[in-house]
Short mmCIF file of C-alpha atoms and ligand atoms in Angstrom, two decimals:
data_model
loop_
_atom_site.label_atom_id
_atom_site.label_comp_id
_atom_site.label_asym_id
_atom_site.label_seq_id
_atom_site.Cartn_x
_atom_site.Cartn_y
_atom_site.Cartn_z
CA UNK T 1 8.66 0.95 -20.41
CA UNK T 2 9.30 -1.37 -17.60
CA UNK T 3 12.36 -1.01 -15.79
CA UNK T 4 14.06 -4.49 -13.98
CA UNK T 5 16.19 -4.08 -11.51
CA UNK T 6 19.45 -5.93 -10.69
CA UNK T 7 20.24 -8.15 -7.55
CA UNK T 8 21.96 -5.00 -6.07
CA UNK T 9 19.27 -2.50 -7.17
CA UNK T 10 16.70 -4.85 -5.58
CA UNK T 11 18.18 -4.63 -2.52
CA UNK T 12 18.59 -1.01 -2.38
CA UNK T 13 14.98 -1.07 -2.84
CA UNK T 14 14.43 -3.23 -0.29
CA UNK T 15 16.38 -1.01 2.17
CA UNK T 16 13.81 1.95 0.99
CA UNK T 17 11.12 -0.13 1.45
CA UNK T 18 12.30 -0.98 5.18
CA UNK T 19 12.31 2.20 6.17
CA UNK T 20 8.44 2.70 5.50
CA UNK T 21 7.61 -0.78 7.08
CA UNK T 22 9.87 0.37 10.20
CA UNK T 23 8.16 3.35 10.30
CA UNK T 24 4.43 2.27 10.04
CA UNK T 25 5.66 -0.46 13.07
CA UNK T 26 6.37 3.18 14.58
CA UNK T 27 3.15 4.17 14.12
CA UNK T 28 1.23 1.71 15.00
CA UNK T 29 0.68 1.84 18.58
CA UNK T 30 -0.17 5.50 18.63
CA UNK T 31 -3.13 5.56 16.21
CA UNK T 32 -5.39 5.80 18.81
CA UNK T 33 -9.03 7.96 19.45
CA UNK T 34 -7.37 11.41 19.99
CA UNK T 35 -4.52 11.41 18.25
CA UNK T 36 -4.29 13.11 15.13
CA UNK T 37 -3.29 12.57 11.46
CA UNK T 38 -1.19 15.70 11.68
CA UNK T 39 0.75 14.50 14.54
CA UNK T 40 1.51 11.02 13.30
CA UNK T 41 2.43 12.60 9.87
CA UNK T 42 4.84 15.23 12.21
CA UNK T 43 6.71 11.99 14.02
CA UNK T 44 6.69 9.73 10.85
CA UNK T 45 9.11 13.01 9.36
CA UNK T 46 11.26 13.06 11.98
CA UNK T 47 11.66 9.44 11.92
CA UNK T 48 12.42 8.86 7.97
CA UNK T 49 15.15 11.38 8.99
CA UNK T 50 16.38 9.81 11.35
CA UNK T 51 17.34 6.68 9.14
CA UNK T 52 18.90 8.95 6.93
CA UNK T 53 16.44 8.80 4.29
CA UNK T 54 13.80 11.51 3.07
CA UNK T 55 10.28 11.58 2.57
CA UNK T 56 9.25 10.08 -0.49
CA UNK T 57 5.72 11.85 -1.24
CA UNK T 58 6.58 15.74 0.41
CA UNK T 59 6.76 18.01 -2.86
CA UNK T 60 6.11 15.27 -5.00
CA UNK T 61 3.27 16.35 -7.44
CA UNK T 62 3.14 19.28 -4.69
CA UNK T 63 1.93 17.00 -1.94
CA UNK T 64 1.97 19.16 1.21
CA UNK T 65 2.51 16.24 3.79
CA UNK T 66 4.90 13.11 4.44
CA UNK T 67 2.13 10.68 5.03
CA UNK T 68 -1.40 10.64 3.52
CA UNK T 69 -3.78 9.28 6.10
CA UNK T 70 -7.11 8.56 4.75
CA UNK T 71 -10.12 7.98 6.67
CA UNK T 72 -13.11 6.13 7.59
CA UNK T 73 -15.09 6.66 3.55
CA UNK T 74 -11.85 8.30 2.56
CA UNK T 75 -10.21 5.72 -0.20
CA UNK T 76 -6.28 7.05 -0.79
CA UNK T 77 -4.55 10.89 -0.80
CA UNK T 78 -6.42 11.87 2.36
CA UNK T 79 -4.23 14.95 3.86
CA UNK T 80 -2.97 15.30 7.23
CA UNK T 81 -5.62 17.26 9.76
CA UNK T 82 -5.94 18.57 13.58
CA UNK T 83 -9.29 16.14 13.75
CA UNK T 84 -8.57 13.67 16.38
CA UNK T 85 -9.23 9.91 15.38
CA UNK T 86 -11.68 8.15 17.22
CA UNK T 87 -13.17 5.07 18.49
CA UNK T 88 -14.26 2.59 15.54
CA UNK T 89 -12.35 5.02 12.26
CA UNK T 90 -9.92 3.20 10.45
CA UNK T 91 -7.47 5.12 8.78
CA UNK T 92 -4.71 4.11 5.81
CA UNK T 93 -1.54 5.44 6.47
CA UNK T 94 0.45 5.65 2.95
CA UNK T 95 3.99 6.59 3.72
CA UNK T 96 7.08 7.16 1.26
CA UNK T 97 10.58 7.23 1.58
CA UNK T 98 13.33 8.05 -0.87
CA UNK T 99 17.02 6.08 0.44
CA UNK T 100 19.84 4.96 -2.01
CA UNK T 101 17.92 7.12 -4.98
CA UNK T 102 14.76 4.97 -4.90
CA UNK T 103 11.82 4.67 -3.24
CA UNK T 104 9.48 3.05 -1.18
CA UNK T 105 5.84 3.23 -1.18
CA UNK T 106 3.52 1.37 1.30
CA UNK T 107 0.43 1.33 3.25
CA UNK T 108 -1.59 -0.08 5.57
CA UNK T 109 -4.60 0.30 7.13
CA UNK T 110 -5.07 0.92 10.84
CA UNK T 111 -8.28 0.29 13.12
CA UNK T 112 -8.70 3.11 15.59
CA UNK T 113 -10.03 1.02 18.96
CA UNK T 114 -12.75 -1.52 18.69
CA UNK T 115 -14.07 -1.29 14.69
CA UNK T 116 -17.30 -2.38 13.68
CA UNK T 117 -17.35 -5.99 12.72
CA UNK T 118 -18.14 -5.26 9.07
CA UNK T 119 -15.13 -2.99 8.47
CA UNK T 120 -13.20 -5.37 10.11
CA UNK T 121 -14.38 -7.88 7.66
CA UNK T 122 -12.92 -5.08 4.77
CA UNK T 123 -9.84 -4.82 6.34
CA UNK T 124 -9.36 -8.35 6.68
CA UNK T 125 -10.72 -9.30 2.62
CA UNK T 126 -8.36 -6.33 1.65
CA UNK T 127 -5.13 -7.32 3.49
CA UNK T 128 -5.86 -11.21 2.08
CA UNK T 129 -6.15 -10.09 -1.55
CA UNK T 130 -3.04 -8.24 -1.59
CA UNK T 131 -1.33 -11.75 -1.07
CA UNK T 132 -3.81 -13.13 -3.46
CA UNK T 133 -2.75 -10.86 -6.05
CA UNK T 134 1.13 -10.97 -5.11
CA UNK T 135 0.70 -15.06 -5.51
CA UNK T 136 -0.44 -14.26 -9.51
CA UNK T 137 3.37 -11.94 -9.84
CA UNK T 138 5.10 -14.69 -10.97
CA UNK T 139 6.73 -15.59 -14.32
CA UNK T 140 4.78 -16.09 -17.38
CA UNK T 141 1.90 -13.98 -16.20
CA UNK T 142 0.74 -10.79 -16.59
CA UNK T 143 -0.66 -7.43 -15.21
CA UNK T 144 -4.27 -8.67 -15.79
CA UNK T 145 -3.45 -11.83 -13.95
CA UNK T 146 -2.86 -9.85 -10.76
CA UNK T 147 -5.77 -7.64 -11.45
CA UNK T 148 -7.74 -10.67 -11.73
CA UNK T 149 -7.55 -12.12 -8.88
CA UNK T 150 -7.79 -9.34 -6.60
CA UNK T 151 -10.50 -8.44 -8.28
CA UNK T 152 -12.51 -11.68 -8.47
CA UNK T 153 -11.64 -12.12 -4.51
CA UNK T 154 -12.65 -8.97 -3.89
CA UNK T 155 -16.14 -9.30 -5.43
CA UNK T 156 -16.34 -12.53 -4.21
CA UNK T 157 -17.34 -10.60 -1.14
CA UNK T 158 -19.14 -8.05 -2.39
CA UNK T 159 -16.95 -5.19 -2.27
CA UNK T 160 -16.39 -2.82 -4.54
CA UNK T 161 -13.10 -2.20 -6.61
CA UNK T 162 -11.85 1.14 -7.14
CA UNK T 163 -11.24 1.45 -10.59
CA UNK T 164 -9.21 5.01 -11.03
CA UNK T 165 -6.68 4.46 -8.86
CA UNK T 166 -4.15 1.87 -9.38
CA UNK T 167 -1.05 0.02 -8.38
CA UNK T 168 2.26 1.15 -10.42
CA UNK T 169 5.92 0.40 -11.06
CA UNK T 170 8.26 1.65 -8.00
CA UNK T 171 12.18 2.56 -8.35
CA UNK T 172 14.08 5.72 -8.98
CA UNK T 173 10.61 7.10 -9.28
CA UNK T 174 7.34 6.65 -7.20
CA UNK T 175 5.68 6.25 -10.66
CA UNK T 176 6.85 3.81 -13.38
CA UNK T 177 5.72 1.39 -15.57
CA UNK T 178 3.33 -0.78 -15.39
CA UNK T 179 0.21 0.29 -14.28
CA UNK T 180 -1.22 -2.14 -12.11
CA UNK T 181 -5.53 -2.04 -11.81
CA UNK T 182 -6.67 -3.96 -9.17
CA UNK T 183 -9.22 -5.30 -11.43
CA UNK T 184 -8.85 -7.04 -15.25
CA UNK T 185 -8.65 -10.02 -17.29
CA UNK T 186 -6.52 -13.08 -17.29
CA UNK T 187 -3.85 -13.02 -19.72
CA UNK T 188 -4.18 -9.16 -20.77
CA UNK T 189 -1.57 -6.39 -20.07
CA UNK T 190 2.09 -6.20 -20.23
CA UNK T 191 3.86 -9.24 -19.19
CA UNK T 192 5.92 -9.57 -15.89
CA UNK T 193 9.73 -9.48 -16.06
CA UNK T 194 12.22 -10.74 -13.87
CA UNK T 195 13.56 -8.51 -11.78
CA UNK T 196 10.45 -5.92 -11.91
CA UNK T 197 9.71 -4.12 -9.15
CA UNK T 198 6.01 -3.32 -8.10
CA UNK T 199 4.12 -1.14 -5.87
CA UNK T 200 0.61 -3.50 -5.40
CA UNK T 201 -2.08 -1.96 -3.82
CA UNK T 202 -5.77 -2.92 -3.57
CA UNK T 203 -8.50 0.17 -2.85
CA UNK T 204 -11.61 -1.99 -1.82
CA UNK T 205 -14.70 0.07 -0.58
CA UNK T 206 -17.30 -1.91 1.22
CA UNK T 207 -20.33 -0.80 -0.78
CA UNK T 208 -20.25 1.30 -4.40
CA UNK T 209 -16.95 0.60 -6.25
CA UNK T 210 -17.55 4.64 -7.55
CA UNK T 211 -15.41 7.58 -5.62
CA UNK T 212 -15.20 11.11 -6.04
CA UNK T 213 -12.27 13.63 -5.19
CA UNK T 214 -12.94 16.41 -2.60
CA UNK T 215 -12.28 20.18 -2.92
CA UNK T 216 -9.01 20.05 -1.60
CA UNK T 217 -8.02 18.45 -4.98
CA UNK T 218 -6.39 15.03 -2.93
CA UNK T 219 -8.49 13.28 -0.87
CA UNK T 220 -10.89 10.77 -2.88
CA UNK T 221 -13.72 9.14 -0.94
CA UNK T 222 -16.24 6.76 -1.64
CA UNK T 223 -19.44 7.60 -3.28
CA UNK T 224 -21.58 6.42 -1.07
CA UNK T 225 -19.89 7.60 2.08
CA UNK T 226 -19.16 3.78 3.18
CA UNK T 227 -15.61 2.50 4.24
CA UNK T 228 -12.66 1.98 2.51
CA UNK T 229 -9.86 -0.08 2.80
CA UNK T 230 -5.79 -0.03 1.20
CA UNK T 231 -3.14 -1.91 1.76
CA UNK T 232 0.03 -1.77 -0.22
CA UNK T 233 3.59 -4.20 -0.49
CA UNK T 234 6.73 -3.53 -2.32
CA UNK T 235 7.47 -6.61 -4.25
CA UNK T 236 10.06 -7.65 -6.74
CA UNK T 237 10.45 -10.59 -9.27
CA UNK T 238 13.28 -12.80 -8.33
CA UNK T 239 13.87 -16.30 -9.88
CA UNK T 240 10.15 -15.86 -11.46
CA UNK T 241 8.80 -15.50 -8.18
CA UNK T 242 7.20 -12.59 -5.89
CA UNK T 243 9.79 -11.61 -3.26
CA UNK T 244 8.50 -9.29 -0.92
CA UNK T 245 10.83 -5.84 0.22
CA UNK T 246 8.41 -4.31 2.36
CA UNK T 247 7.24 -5.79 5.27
CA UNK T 248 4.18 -5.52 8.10
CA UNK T 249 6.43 -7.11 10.68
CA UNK T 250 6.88 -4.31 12.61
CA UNK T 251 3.10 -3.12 12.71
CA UNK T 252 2.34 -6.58 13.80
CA UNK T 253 4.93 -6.66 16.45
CA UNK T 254 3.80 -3.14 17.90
CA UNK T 255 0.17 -4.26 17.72
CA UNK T 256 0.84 -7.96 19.20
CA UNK T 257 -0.30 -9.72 15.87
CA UNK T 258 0.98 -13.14 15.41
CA UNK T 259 0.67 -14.11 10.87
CA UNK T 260 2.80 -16.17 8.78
CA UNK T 261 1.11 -14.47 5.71
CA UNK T 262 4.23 -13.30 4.48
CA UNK T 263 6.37 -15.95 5.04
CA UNK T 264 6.06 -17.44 1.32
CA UNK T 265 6.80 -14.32 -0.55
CA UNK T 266 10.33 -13.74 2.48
CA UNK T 267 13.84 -13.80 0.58
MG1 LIG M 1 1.32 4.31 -1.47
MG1 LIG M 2 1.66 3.39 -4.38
#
């Protein structure tokens, strides 16, 4: 069952979702070769304390860690470790925070120094088709709409699309309804509502679309051992259209980044 939010619920959210844009902005400028996904995951705890909110993922289907970093072939759920980053890995930083009772959920995907052109190319076709699919959350359409287009862009290029992980429902809890695939048909799937709110997040792997889990019984990683790509927005329906809550602003100021991408889907 899909739950809509009101005005003033939305904008809880949106304060939820601020603190996980604010603190991947934090982040930013220290994933760097030698740093490691255990120390970024340390600070980014401290941090969504400091705003008075909690970590969203810690103890949440046991999850041992605040962030989940995932690296280089590694897809989504990739655990903190003491292996420094280095030159050319990229590595999606998935962060959660519970504030006002509900929660925010968003990631992006950092390059560690210079990247090689191709996976820059992934990051790039990944990052677009997140707005691509946010354009098809509007009113009248529905969850195979979104799926749709992320998935036809996505392919366009030649990428694979994960298929068994998906986007999902975000409020009082990480998880609600609907599901949200990242591929699908036009038309199909549960219709959007006003005042839904949506956790969107395209997995896009640069070769196989297939992934396997590892022993640790989190981290999934691509098949084929090539790069993968996430990138994830909090979004609501307001007045039939997508209105972002989350926000990359503050990555893009750490990292010097001048975009307008976001500007349609601001308040
Ligand atoms: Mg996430
Ligand atoms: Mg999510």
């Amino acid at each position: 069952m899909i739950i809509p939010k009101t005005r003033e619920e939305i904008e809880l959210m949106r304060e939820a979702a601020q603190v996980v844009s604010r603190t991947l902005g934090m982040l930013a400028p220290l994933v760097k070769p030698g740093v490691t996904t255990q120390e970024l995951n340390d600070i980014a705890e401290a941090y969504i304390r400091e705003q008075d909110a909690i970590p969203g993922f810690l103890g949440l289907y046991d999850c041992p860690s605040t962030l989940l970093t995932s690296v280089n072939e590694a897809v989504v759920h990739g655990l903190p470790t003491n292996i420094p980053l280095k030159e050319g890995d990229i590595v999606s930083i998935d962060c959660g925070a519970i504030k006002h009772g509900f929660y925010g959920d968003h990631a992006y995907t950092f390059q560690v120094g210079e990247v090689a052109a191709a996976t820059k190319k992934l990051l790039d076709v990944t990052k677009e088709s997140l707005y691509i699919g946010m354009r098809a959350f509007k009113k009248g359409n529905r969850v195979g709409d979104v799926g749709f287009a992320i998935q036809q862009y996505c392919e366009g290029h030649g990428y694979g699309v994960v298929r068994e992980l998906v986007g999902h429902g975000l409020g009082r809890k990480m998880h609600e309804d609907p599901e949200l695939p990242n591929y699908g048909k036009r038309g199909r799937g549960k219709k959007f509502i006003e005042g839904m709110t949506l956790a969107m997040e395209p997995m896009i792997n640069l070769g196989t679309h297939k992934v396997r889990q590892l022993d640790d019984g989190w981290t999934i990683v691509t098949q084929d051992g090539q790069p993968s790509a996430h990138f994830e927005h909090n979004i609501a329906l307001v007045d039939g259209k997508p209105q972002l809550l989350s926000t990359f602003d503050f990555v893009y100021e750490a990292l010097g980044i001048v975009s307008d991408e976001e500007d349609e889907f601001r308040r």
